[in-house]
PDB file of C-alpha atoms in Angstrom:
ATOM      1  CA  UNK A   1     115.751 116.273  90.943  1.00  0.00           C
ATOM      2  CA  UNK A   2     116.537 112.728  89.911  1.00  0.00           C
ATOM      3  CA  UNK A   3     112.783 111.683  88.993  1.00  0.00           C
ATOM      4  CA  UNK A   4     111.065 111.201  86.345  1.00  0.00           C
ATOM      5  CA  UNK A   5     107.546 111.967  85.413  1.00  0.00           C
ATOM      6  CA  UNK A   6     104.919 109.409  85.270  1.00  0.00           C
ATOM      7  CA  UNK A   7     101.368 109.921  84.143  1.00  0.00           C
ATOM      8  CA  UNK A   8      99.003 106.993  85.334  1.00  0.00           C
ATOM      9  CA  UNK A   9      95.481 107.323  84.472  1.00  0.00           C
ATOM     10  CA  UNK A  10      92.953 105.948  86.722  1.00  0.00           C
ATOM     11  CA  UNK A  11      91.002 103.228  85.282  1.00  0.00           C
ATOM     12  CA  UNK A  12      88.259 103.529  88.194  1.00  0.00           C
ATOM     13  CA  UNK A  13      87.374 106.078  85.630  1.00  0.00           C
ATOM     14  CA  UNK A  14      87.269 103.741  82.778  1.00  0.00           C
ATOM     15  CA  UNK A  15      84.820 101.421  81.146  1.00  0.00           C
ATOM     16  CA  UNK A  16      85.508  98.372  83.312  1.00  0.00           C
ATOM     17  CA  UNK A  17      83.587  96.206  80.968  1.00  0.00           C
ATOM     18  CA  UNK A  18      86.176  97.061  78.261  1.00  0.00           C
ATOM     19  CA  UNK A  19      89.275  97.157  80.433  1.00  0.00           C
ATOM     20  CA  UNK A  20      91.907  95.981  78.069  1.00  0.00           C
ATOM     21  CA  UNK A  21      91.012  98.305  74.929  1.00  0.00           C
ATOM     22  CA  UNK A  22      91.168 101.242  77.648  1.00  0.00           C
ATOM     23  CA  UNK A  23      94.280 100.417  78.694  1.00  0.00           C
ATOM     24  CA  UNK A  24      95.331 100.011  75.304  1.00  0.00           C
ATOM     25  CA  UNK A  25      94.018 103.442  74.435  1.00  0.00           C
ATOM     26  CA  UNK A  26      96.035 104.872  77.248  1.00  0.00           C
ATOM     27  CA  UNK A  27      99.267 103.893  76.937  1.00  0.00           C
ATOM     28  CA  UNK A  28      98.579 104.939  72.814  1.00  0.00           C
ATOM     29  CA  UNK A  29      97.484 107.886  74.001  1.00  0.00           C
ATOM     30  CA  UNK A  30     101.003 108.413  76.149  1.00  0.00           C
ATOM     31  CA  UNK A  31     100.262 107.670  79.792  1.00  0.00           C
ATOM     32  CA  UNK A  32     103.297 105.520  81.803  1.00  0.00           C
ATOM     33  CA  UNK A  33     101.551 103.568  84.156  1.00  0.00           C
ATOM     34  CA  UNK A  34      97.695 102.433  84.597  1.00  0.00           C
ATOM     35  CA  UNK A  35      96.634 103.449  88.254  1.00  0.00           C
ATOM     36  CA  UNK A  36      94.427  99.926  89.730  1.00  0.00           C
ATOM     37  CA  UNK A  37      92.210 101.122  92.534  1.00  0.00           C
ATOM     38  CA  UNK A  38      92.020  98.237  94.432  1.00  0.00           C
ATOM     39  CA  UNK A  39      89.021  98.374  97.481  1.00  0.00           C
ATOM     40  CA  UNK A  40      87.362  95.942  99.474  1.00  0.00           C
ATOM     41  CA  UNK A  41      84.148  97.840 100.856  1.00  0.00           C
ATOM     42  CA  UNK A  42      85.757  98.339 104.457  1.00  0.00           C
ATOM     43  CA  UNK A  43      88.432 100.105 104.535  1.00  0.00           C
ATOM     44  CA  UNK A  44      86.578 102.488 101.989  1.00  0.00           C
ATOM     45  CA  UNK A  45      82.801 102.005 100.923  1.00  0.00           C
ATOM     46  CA  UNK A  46      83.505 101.619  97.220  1.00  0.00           C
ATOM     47  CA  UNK A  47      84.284  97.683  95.987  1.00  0.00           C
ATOM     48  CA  UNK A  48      85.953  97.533  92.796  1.00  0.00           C
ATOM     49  CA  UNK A  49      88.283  95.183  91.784  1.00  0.00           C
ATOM     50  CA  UNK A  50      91.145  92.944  92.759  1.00  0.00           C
ATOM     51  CA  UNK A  51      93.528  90.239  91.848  1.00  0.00           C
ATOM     52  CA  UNK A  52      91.256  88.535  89.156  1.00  0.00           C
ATOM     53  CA  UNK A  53      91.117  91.839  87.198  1.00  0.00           C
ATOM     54  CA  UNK A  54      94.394  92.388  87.344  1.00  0.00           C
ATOM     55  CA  UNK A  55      95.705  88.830  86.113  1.00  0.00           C
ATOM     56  CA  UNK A  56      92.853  89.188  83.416  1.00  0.00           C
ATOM     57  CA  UNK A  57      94.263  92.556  82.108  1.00  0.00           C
ATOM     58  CA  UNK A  58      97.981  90.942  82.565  1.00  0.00           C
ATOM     59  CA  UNK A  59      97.341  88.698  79.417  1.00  0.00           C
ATOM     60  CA  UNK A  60      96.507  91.566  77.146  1.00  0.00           C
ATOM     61  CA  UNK A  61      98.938  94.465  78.785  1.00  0.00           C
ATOM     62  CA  UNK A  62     102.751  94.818  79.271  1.00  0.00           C
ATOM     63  CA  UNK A  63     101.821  98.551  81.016  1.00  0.00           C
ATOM     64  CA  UNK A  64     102.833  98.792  84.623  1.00  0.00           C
ATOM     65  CA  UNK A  65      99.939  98.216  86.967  1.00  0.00           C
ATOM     66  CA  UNK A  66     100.581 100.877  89.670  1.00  0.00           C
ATOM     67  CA  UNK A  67      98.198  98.985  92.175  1.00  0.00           C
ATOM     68  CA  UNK A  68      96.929 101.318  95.117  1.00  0.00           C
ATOM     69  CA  UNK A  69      95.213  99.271  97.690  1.00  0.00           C
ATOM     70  CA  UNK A  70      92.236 100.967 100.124  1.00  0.00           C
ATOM     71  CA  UNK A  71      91.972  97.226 102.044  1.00  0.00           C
ATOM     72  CA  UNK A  72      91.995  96.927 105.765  1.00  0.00           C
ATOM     73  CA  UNK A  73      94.372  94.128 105.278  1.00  0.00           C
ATOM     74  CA  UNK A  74      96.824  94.728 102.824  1.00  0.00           C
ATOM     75  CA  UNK A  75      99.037  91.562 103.622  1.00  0.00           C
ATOM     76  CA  UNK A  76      96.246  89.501 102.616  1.00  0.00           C
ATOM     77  CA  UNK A  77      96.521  90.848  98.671  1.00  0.00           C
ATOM     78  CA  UNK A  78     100.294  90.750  98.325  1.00  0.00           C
ATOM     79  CA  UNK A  79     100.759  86.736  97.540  1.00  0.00           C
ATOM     80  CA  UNK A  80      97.341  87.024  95.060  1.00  0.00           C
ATOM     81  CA  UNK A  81      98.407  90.500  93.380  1.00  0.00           C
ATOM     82  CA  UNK A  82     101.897  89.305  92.873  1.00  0.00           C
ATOM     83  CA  UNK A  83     100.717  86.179  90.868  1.00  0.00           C
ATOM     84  CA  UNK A  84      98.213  87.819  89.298  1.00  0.00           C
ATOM     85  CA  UNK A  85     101.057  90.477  87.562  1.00  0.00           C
ATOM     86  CA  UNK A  86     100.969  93.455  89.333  1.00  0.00           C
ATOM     87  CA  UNK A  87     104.224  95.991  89.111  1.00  0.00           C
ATOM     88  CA  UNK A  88     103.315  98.713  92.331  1.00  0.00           C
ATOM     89  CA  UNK A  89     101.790  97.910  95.462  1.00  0.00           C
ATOM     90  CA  UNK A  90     100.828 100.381  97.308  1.00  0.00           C
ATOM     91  CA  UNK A  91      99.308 100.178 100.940  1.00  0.00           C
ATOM     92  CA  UNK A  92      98.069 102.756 103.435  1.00  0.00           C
ATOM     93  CA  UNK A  93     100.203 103.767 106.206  1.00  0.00           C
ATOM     94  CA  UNK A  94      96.597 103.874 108.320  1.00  0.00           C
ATOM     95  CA  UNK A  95      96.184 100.017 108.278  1.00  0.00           C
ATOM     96  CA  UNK A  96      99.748  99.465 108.742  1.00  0.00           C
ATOM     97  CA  UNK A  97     101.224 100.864 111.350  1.00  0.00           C
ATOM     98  CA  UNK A  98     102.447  98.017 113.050  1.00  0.00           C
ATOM     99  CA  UNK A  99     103.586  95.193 110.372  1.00  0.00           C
ATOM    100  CA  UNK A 100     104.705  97.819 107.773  1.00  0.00           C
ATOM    101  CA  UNK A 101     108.114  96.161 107.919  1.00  0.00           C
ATOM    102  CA  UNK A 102     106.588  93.111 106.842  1.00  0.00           C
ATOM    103  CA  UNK A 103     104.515  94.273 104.208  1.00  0.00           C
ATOM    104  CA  UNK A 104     107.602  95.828 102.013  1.00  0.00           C
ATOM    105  CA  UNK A 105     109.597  92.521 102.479  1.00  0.00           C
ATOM    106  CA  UNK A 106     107.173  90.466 101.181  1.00  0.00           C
ATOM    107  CA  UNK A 107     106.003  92.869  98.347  1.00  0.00           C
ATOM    108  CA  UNK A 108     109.354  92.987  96.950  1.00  0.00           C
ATOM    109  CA  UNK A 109     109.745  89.050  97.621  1.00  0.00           C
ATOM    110  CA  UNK A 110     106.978  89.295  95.143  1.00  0.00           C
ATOM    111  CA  UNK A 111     108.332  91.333  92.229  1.00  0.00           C
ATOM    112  CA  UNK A 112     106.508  94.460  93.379  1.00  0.00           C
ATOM    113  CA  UNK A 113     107.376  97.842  94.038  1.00  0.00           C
ATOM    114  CA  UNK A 114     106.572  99.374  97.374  1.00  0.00           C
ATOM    115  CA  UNK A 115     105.020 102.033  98.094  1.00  0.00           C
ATOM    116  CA  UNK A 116     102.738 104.001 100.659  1.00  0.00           C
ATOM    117  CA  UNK A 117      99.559 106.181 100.629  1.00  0.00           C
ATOM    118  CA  UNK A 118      98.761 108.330 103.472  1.00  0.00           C
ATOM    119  CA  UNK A 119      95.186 109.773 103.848  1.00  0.00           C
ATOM    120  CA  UNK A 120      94.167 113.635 103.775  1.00  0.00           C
ATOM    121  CA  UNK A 121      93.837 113.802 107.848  1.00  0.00           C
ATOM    122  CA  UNK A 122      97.118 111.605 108.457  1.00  0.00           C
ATOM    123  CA  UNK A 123     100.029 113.636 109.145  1.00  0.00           C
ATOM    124  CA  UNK A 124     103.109 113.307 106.429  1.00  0.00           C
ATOM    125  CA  UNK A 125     105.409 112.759 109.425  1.00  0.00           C
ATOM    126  CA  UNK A 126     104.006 108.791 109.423  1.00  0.00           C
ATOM    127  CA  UNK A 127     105.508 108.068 106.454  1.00  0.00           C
ATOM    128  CA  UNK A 128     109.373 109.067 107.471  1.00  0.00           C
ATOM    129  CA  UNK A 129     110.550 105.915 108.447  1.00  0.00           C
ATOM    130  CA  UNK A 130     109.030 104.119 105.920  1.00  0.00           C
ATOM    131  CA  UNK A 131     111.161 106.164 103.506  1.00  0.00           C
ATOM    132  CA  UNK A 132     114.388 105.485 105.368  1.00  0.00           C
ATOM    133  CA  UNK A 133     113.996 102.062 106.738  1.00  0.00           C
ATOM    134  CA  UNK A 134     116.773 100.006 105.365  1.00  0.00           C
ATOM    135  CA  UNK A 135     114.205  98.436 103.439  1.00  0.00           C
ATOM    136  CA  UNK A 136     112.834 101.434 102.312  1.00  0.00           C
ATOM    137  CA  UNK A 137     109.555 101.836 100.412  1.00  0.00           C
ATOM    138  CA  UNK A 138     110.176 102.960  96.637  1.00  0.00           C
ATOM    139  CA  UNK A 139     106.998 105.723  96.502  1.00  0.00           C
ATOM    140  CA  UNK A 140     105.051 107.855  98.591  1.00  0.00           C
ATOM    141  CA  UNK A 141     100.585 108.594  97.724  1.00  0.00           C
ATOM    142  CA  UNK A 142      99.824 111.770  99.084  1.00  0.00           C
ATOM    143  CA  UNK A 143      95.954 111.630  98.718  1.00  0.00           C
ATOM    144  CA  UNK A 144      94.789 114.754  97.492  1.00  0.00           C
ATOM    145  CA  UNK A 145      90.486 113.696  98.211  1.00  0.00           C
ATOM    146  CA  UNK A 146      89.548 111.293 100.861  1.00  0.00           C
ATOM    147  CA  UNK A 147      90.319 108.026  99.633  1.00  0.00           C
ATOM    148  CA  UNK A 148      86.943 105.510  98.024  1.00  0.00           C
ATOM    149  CA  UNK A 149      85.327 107.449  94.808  1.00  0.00           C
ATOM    150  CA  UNK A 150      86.688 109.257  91.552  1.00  0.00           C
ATOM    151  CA  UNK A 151      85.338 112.481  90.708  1.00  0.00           C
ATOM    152  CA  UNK A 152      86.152 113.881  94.132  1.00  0.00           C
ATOM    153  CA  UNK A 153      87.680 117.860  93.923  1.00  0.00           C
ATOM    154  CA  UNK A 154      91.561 118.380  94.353  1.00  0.00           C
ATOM    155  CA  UNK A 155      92.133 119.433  98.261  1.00  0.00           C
ATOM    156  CA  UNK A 156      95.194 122.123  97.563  1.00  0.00           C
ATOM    157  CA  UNK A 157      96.238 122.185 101.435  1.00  0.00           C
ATOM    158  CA  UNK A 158      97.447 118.454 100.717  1.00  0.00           C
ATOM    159  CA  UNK A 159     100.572 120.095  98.631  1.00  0.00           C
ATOM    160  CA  UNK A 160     101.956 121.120 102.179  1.00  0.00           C
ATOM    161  CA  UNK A 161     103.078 117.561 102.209  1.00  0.00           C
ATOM    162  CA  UNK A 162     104.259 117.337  98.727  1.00  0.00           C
ATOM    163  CA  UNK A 163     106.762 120.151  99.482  1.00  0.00           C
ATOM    164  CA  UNK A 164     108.007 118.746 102.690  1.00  0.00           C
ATOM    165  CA  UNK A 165     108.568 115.320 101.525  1.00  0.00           C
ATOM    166  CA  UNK A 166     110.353 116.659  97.986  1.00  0.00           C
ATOM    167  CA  UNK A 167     112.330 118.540 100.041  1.00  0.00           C
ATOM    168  CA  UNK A 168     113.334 115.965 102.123  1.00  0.00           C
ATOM    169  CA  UNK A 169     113.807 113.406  99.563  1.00  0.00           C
ATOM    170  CA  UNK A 170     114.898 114.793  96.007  1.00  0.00           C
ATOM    171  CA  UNK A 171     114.968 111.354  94.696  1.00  0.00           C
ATOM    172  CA  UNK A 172     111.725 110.126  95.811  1.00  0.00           C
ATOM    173  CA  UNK A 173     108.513 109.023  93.816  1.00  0.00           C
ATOM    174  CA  UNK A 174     105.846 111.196  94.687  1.00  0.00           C
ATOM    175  CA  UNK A 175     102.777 110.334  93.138  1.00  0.00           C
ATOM    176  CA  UNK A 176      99.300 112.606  94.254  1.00  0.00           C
ATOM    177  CA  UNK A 177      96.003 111.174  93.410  1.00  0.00           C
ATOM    178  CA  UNK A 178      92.609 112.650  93.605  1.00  0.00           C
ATOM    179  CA  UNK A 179      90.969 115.907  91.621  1.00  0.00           C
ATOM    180  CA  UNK A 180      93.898 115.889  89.341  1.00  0.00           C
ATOM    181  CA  UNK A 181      93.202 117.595  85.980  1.00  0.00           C
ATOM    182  CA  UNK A 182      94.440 120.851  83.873  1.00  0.00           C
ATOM    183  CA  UNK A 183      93.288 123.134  86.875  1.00  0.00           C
ATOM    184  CA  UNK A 184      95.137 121.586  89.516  1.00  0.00           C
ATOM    185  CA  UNK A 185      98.275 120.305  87.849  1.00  0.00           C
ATOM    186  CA  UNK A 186     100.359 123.318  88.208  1.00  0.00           C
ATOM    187  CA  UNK A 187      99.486 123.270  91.736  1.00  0.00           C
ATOM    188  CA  UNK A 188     100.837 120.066  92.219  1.00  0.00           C
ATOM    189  CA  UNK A 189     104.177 119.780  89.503  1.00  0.00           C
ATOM    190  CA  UNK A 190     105.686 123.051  91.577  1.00  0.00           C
ATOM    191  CA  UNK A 191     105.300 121.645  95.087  1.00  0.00           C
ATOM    192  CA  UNK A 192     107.219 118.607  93.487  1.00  0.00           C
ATOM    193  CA  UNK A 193     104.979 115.750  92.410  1.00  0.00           C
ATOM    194  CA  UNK A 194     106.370 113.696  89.851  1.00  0.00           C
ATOM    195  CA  UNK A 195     103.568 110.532  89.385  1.00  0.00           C
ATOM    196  CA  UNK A 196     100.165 111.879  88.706  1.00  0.00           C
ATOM    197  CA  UNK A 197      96.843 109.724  88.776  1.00  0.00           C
ATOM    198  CA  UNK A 198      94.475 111.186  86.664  1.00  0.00           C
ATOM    199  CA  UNK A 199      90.652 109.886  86.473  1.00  0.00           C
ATOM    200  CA  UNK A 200      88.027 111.850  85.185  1.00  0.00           C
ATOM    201  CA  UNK A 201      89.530 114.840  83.844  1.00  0.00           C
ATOM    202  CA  UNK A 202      91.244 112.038  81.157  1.00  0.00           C
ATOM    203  CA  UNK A 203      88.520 109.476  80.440  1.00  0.00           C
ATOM    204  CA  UNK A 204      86.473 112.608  80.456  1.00  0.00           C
ATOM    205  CA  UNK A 205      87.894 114.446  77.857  1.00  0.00           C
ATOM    206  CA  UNK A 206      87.261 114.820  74.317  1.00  0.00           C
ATOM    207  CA  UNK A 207      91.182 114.379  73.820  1.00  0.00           C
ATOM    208  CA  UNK A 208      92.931 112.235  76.545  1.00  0.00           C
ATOM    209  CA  UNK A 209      95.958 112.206  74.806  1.00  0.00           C
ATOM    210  CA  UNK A 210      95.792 116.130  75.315  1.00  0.00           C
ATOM    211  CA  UNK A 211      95.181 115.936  78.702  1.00  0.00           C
ATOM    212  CA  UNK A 212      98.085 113.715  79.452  1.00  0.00           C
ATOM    213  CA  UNK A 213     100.769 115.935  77.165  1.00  0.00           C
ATOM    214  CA  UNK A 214      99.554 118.823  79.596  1.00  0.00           C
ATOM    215  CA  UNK A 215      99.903 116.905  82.659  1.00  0.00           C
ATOM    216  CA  UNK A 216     103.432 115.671  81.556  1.00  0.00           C
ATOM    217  CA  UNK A 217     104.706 119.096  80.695  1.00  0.00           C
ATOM    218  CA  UNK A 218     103.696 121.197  83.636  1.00  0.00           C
ATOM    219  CA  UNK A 219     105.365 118.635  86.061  1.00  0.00           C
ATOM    220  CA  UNK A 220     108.806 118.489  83.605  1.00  0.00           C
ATOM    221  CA  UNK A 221     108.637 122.049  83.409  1.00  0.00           C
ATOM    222  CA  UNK A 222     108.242 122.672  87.222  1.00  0.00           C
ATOM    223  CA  UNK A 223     111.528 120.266  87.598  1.00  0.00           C
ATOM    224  CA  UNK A 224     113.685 122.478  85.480  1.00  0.00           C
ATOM    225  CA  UNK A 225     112.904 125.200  87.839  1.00  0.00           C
ATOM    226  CA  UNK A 226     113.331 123.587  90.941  1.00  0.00           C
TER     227      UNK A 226
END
């Protein structure tokens, strides 16, 4: 496999009143990208944070901002997230269906990386021609909980659809998000996950930096076996 492994703690699990020190402390402490749950209270109950955060952290971070957004309207956030300095943009194929097209155009007219989350109930099949449109999104979100709170347990049926889109596309980002953690890695890394979002089972441990080494090595080690 051509990817490489990128570990992206959540900062929904962080201190959000000291968002720039904790982003600080996780890129010292060896994480790749910093995972920005971005909700707006409908398409999910949760409302956390949005373009304003992210231009905010901009100014004191040269980390990529892998921004996953749980909106009902994701075209309304590209314009604002792209000034405001985010690298990923990621929308949900279940608000999408119909201006998807669209959507990656104008994210990438923006500077951003697309990508796409599906949902725990929507079938992996949605995302297909997403991944070989001519304009292709760049990386696929297989939710592993339902999508709104952190601290949610890992659903292992999800890595059905890990396996069938690895196999399908070797080259693909494949980033799984939800319950993540020392227990559940090795789960994921074999079925062929390469981006991991990782909430409370970093922020919550006595030695992030730990946590993240072990996260990195069971998914390189599972792509020297594949």
């Amino acid at each position: 496999m051509s990817v490489t492994t990128k570990i992206a703690p959540s900062m929904l699990s962080s201190d959000f009143a000291n968002l720039a020190s904790e982003s600080h402390r996780m890129l010292t402490f060896g994480a790749d990208w910093l995972h920005m749950d971005i909700m707006d209270g409908h398409f999910v109950p949760n409302l956390t944070l949005g373009a304003p955060i992210i231009e905010s952290l901009r100014k004191h971070t040269k980390a990529y901002l892998d921004c996953h957004l749980m909106v009902t309207n994701p075209l309304d956030y590209v314009e604002p997230l792209g000034k405001a300095g985010a690298s990923g943009f990621t929308f949900h194929i279940e608000t999408s269906k119909d201006n998807w097209e669209e959507l990656i155009q104008r994210i990438k007219a923006q500077g951003m990386r697309p990508g796409v989350a599906l949902k725990p109930g929507t079938p992996v099949g949605e995302v297909y021609s997403l991944v070989e449109a001519e304009n292709p999104v760049e990386l696929v979100l297989v939710m592993t909980v339902e999508p709104g709170f952190g601290g949610q347990k890992f659903m292992p049926e999800m890595m059905d659809k890990v396996r069938t889109l690895r196999k399908k596309y070797p080259s693909l980002d494949i980033e799984v998000d939800g319950g993540l953690g020392p227990s559940t890695i090795d789960a994921a890394a074999s079925a062929g996950a390469n981006c991991i979002v990782a909430g409370s089972s970093v922020f919550g441990a006595p030695e992030p930096a730990q946590v993240i080494s072990l996260l990195r090595n069971s998914v390189e080690k599972a792509q020297q076996t594949h």
